[in-house]
Every structure is written in C-alpha cells, then in structure tokens.
Coordinates of C-alpha atoms and ligand atoms in Angstrom, one line a residue:
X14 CA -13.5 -42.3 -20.1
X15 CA -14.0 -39.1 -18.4
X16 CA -11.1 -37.8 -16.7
X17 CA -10.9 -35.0 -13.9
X18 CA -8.0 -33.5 -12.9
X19 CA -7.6 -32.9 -8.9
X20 CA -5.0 -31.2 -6.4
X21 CA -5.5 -32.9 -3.0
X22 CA -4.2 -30.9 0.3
X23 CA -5.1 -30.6 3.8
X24 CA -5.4 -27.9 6.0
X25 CA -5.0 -28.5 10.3
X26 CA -5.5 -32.6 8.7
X27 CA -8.8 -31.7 6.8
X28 CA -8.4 -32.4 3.3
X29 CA -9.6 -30.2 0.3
X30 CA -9.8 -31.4 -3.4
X31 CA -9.5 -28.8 -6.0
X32 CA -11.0 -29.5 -9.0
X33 CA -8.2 -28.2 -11.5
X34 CA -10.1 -29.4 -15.1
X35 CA -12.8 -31.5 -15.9
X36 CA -15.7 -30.0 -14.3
X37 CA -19.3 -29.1 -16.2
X38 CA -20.1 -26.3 -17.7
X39 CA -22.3 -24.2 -15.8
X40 CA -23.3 -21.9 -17.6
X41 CA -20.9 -18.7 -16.1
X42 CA -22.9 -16.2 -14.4
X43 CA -22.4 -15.5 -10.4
X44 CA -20.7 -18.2 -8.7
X45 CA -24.6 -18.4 -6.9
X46 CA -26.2 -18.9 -10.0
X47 CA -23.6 -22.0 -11.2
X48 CA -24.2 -23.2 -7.6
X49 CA -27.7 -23.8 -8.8
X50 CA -27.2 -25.5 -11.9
X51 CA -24.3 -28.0 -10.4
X52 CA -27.0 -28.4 -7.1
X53 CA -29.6 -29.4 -10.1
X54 CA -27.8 -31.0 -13.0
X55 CA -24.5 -32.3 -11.5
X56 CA -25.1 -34.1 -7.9
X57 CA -23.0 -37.0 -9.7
X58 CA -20.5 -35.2 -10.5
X59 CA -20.0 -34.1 -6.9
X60 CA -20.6 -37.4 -5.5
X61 CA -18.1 -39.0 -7.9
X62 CA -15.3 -36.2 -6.8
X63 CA -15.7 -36.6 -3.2
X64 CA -17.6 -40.0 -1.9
X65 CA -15.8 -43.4 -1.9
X66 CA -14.3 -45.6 -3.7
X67 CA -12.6 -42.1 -4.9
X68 CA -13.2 -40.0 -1.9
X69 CA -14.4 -40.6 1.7
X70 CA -16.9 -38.8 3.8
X71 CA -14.3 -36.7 5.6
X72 CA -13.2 -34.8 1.8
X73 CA -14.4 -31.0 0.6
X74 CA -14.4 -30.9 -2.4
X75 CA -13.4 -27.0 -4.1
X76 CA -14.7 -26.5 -8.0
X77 CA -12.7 -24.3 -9.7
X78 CA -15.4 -21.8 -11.5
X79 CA -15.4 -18.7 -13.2
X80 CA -15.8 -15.8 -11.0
X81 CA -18.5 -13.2 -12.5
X82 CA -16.7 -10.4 -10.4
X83 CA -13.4 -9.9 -12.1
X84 CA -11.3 -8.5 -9.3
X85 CA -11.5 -12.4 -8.1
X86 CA -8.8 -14.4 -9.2
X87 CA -11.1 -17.5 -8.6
X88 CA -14.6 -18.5 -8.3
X89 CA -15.3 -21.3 -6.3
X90 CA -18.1 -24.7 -5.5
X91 CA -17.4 -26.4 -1.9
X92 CA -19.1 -29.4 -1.6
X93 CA -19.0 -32.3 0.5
X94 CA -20.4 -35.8 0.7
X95 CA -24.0 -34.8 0.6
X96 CA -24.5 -31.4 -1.0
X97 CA -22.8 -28.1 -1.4
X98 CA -21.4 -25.7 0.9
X99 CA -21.6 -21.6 1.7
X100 CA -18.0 -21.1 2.0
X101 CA -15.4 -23.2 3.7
X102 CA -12.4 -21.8 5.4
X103 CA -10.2 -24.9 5.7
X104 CA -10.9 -25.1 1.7
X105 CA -10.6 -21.8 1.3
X106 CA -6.7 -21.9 2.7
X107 CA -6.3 -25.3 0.6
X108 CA -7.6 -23.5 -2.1
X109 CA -4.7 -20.6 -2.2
X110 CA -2.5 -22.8 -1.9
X111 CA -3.2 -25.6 -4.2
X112 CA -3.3 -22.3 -6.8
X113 CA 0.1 -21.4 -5.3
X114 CA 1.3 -24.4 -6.1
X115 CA 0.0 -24.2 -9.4
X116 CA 2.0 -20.8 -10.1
X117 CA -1.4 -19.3 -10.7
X118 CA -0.3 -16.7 -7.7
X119 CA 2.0 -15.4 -5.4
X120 CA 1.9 -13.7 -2.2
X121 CA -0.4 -11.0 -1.0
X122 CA -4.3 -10.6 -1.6
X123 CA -6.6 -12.2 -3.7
X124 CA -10.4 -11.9 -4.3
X125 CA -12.3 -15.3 -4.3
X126 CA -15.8 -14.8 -5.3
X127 CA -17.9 -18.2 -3.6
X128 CA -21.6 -19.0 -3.8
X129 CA -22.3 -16.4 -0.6
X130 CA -20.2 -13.7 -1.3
X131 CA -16.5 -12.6 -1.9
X132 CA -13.5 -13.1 0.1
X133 CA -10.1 -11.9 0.2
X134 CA -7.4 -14.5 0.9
X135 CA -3.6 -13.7 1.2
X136 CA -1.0 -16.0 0.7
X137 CA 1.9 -14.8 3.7
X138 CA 5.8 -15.2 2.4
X139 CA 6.1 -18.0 4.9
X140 CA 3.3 -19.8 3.4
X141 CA 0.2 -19.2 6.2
X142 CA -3.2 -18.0 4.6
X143 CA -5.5 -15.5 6.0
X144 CA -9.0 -15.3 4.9
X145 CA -11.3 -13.0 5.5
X146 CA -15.0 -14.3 5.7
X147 CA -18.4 -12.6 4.2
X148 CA -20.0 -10.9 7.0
X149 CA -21.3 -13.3 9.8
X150 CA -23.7 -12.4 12.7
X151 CA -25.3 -14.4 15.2
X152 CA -28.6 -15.2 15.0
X153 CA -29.8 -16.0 18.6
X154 CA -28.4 -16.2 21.7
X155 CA -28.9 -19.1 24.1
X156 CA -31.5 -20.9 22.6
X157 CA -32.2 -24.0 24.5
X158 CA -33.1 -27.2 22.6
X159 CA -34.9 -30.3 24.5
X160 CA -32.6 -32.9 22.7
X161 CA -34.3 -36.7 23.1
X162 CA -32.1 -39.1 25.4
X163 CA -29.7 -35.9 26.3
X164 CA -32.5 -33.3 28.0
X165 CA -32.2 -29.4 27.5
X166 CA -29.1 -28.3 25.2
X167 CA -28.3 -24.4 25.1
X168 CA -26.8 -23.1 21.9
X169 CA -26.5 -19.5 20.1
X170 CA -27.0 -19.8 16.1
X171 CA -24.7 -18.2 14.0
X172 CA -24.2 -17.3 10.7
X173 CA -20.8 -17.1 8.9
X174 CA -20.9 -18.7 5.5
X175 CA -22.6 -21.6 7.3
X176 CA -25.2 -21.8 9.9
X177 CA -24.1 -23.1 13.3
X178 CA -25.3 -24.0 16.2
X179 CA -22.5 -23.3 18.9
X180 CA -22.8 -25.0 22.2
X181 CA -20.0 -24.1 25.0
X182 CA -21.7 -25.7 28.1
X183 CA -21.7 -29.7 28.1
X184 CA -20.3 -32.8 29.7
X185 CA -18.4 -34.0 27.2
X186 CA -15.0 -34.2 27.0
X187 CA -13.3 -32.7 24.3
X188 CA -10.9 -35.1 23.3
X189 CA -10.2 -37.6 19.7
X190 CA -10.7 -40.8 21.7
X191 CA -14.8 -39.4 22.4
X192 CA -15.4 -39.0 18.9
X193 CA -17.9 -41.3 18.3
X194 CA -19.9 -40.1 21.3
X195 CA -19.0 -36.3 19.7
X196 CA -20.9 -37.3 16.5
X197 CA -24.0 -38.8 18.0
X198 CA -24.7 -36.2 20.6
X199 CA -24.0 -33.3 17.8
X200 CA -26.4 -35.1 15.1
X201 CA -28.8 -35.6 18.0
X202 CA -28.7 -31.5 18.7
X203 CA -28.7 -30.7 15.0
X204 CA -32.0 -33.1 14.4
X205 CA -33.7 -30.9 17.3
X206 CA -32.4 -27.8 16.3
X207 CA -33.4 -28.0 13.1
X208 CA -37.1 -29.6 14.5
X209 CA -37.5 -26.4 16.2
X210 CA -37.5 -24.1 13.4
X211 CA -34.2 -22.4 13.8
X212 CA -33.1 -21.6 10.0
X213 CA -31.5 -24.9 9.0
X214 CA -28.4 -25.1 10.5
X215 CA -26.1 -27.3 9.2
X216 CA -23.0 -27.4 11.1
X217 CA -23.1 -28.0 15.2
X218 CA -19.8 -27.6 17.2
X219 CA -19.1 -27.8 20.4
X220 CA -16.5 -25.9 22.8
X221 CA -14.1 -27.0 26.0
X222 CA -11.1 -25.4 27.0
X223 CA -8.1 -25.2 24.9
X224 CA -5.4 -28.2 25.5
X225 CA -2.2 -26.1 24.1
X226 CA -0.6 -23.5 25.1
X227 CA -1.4 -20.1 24.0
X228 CA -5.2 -21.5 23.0
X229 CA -8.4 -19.8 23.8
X230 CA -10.6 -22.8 23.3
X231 CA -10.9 -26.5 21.4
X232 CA -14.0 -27.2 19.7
X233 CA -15.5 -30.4 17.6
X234 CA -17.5 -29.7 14.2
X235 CA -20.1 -31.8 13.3
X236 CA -20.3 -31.3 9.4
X237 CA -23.6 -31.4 7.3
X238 CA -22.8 -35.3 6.0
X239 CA -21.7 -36.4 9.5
X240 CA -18.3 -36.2 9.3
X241 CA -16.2 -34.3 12.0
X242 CA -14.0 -31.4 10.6
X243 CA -10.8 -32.6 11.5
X244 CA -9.6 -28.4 11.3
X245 CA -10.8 -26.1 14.0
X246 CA -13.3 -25.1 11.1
X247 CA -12.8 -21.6 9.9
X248 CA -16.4 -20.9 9.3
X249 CA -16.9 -22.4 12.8
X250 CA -14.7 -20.1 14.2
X251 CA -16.0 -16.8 12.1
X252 CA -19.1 -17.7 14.2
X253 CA -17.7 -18.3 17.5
X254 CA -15.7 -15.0 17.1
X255 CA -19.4 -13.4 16.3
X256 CA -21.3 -14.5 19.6
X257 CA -17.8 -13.5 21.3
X258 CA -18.3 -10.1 19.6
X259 CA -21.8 -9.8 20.3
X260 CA -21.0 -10.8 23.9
X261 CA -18.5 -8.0 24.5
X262 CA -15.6 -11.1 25.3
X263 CA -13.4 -10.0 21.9
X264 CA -12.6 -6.5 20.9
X265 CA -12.1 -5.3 17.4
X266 CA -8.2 -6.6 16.4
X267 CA -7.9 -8.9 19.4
X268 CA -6.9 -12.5 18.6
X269 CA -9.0 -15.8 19.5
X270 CA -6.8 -18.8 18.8
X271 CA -9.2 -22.2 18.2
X272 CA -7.8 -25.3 18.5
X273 CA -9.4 -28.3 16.8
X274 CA -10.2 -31.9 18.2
X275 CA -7.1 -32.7 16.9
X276 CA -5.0 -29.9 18.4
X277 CA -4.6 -27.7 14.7
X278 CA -5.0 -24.4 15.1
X279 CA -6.7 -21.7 13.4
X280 CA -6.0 -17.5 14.6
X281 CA -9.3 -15.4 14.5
X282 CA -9.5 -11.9 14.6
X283 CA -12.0 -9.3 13.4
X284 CA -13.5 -6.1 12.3
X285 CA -17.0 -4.4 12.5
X286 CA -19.0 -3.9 9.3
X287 CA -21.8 -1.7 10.7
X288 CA -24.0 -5.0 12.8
X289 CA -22.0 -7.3 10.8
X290 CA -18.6 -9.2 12.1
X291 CA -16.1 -9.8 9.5
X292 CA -13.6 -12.5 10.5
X293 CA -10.3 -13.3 9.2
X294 CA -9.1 -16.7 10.3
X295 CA -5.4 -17.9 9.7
X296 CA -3.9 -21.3 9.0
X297 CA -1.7 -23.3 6.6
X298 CA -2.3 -26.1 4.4
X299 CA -0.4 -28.4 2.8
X300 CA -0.5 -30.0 -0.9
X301 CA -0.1 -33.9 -0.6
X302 CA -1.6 -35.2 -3.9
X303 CA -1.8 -34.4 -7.8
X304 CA -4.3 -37.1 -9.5
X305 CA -6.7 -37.4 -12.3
X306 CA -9.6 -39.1 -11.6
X307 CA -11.0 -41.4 -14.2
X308 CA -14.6 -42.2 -14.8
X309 CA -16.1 -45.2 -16.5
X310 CA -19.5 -45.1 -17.0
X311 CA -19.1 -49.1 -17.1
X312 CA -17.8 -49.2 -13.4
X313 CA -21.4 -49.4 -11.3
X314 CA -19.8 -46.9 -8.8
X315 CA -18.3 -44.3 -11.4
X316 CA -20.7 -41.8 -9.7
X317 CA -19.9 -42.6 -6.4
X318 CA -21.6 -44.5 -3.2
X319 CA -24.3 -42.2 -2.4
Ligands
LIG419 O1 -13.4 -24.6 7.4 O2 -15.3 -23.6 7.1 C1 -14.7 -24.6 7.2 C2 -15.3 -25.9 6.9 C3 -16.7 -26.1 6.7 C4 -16.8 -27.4 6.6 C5 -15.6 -28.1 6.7 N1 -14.7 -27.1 7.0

C-alpha cells in the first residue's frame, strides 16, 4: 500500500492539494527539468492525486519538490486533471499557506522556484498572500477568432505563467447560474483559438463588469481539463493586468480588483520589468483538510479515472 500524504485548502473556493510526502523521485535538478520526468514517468501519479474517486476535476494539485535555486524555500509541480501547469496563483497562495500551517514559515517573503520561473510569495500578519508572478506579456491584441455555431470572437493572448486568451466583449452574462453555457462557449473559443495557430493557449476567460463593490471587473476561467476556476485565477488576472498595461488603462502601482464567478476576490497590481509586466496578485486561502491518500494497486482505480 502506497501512502501519500496531502494538505487540502482553498483559495476564493478553488481547492489546492499539497503533496506533503510521498511523491517520486525525480531526479532533483531545476524544478523544469523534474517537470519533465513527472510529465514522462509519473502521469499516474498525478492522476491518482487529483482525479476522482480521490479527487475531482475542479482540484490543483501542488508537488512539493526540491528547488535547485536555494534562496527558494520550495520548489513546486501544479497539476490538474489532465496534465501539469506553468504556475498557478490560487495554488501558489494555498501553497504558503498550507506550509504556514505546517510551521515550515512565517510571515514575510519567500522564494518559490516553479517549472517557469521563480516567485516571491509573502505571507501578511493577518494571514493574506501576495505573489508576485514571472514576467507576463501579451502576446496579441484583438485577435478575432471565427468560433463554429457562435461567429467572430475577439480576444488578446496573454502570457503569465499560462497562456490565455482574454475576451471582454460578449453576450454572456457573467453570473454561476450560466455556467454550463460559460464552459461550452469557452471550450468552443479555445478549440478555435488553438485551430488558428495562436501558441497553445490553455486557459480562456472571459470578462463583465464587476458585481461587488469596490470591483473593477468579474471574469470566468475556463481551465485546461474543463473545469471553471472557481478563484478569480491569479495567472488570469497577471494577464489581464498585462493587456491593461499594454493598453495604457493601469499605471505602474495602481490596483485592479478581479472578482471571480463566484464573487472571490483577488487585488492586482504591478511593476515594469523593461517590456515585461510583473504582477503581484493578493488573496487568502484557507486549510480545510489533512489526509493520507492510500493506494492499492489491487483497487482497478488506484491511479485514477482518466
Ligand atoms: O490561479 O493561476 C491560477 C490558476 C490556474 C489554474 C487554476 N488556477
């Protein structure tokens, strides 16, 4: 029986599991080069972490790694319920504080090297988590997309630790009840995006105006495996804060608050890195579960339903 050891939490309702102990061995190296050898030797192992019976579609899943930079106090392996992940914000928050939690740290700034690059998170004394992302930039402004049964979609593409495609003018409404209708029409895009030879873009979100006081905007994420990030996405908003800064519409230090489909919040700012925009995005997360996961290779779904 194989056991893993997991911290569960969520951050604006989308869940993280940190994988404490238990993982494969990788190798060490850059947290890049273990991204490889976990893409090529351990799908299982992600798909027994995160898909059901033990997980659902919704869950990141955060691999505790050794970082080859040793200023990081982590390195780290987001994954989902069909592959891995650049960086994750939401995770990225979960992360600090599932280590927190763990008495591994304590408040102020620490260096997490992930597969795309090092960022600093800090742990604030009442608990909130800034992170500030690699350096993002988008990609193309207003490229228009002839999306079957929906006609011409207009998006920029953005990178931020992910690839986006960021669409702010459409008829849907922005609101939990549409979420089915969210997910097709955002699949649909990312299928024609992606037909069109855009560098793959993996995430899709969508903007309306903000229902909450004091927000700037409400968006829905479409994630890689389909699921809908039920935070405002901090990757997603490191990229909408990039087309805002390549549009003129946020100065350096100015604050963009993103509200999510379910009303979370995350606040963006950011600072110039010569072309590059690097975003820090600030949210809280809470720990709900500590669990070990066992695995039986006799159980026909110890890997997972994949
Ligand atoms: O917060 O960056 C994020 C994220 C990516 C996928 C789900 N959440």
């Amino acid at each position: 029986m194989k056991r893993i050891q997991i911290i569960d939490s969520h951050t604006g309702g989308e869940p993280t599991r940190v994988v404490i102990s238990g993982g494969p061995d990788l190798g060490g190296g850059t947290v890049a080069a273990q991204l490889e050898v976990f893409r090529r030797q351990h799908d299982a192992f992600r798909s027994a972490v995160v898909n059901e019976p033990r997980g659902s579609d919704v869950l990141v899943g955060a691999l505790l790694v050794e970082p080859a930079d040793k200023s990081c106090v982590a390195g780290v392996i987001f994954f989902n319920n069909v592959g891995c992940l650049g960086m994750c914000g939401h995770g990225t928050i979960g992360l600090v504080v599932t280590l927190a939690h763990l008495g591994r740290i304590r408040p102020g700034a620490h260096r997490i090297e992930s597969c795309v690059g090092v960022v600093t998170a800090t742990l604030h004394a009442d608990g909130s988590v800034s992170v500030e992302n690699v350096p993002g930039w988008r990609q193309a402004k207003a490229a228009t997309v002839d999306v079957p049964g929906l006609g011409k979609i207009s998006g920029d593409v953005a990178w931020s630790g992910n690839w986006f495609y960021l669409v702010g003018e459409h008829p849907w409404a922005l609101d939990l009840k549409n979420v089915e209708q969210l997910t097709d029409v955002s699949w649909r895009i990312r299928q024609a995006v992606n037909a069109q030879g855009f560098p793959e873009v993996d995430h899709v979100e969508l903007f309306g105006p903000a229902q909450s006081p004091g927000g700037h905007s409400r968006n829905f994420v479409l994630c890689p495996g389909k699921a809908y990030d039920r935070s405002p996405c901090g990757t997603g908003t490191s990229a909408k804060i990039a087309c805002l800064a390549a549009d003129g519409k946020l100065r350096e230090g100015e604050t963009w608050v993103q509200e999510s489909i379910l009303g979370s919040r995350f606040t963006g700012t950011y600072r110039r890195d010569g072309e590059k925009i690097i975003a820090t995005i600030i949210g809280t997360a809470f720990v709900n579960s500590e669990a070990t996961l066992l695995l039986d290779e006799k159980d026909p779904f110890c890997w997972g339903i994949r």
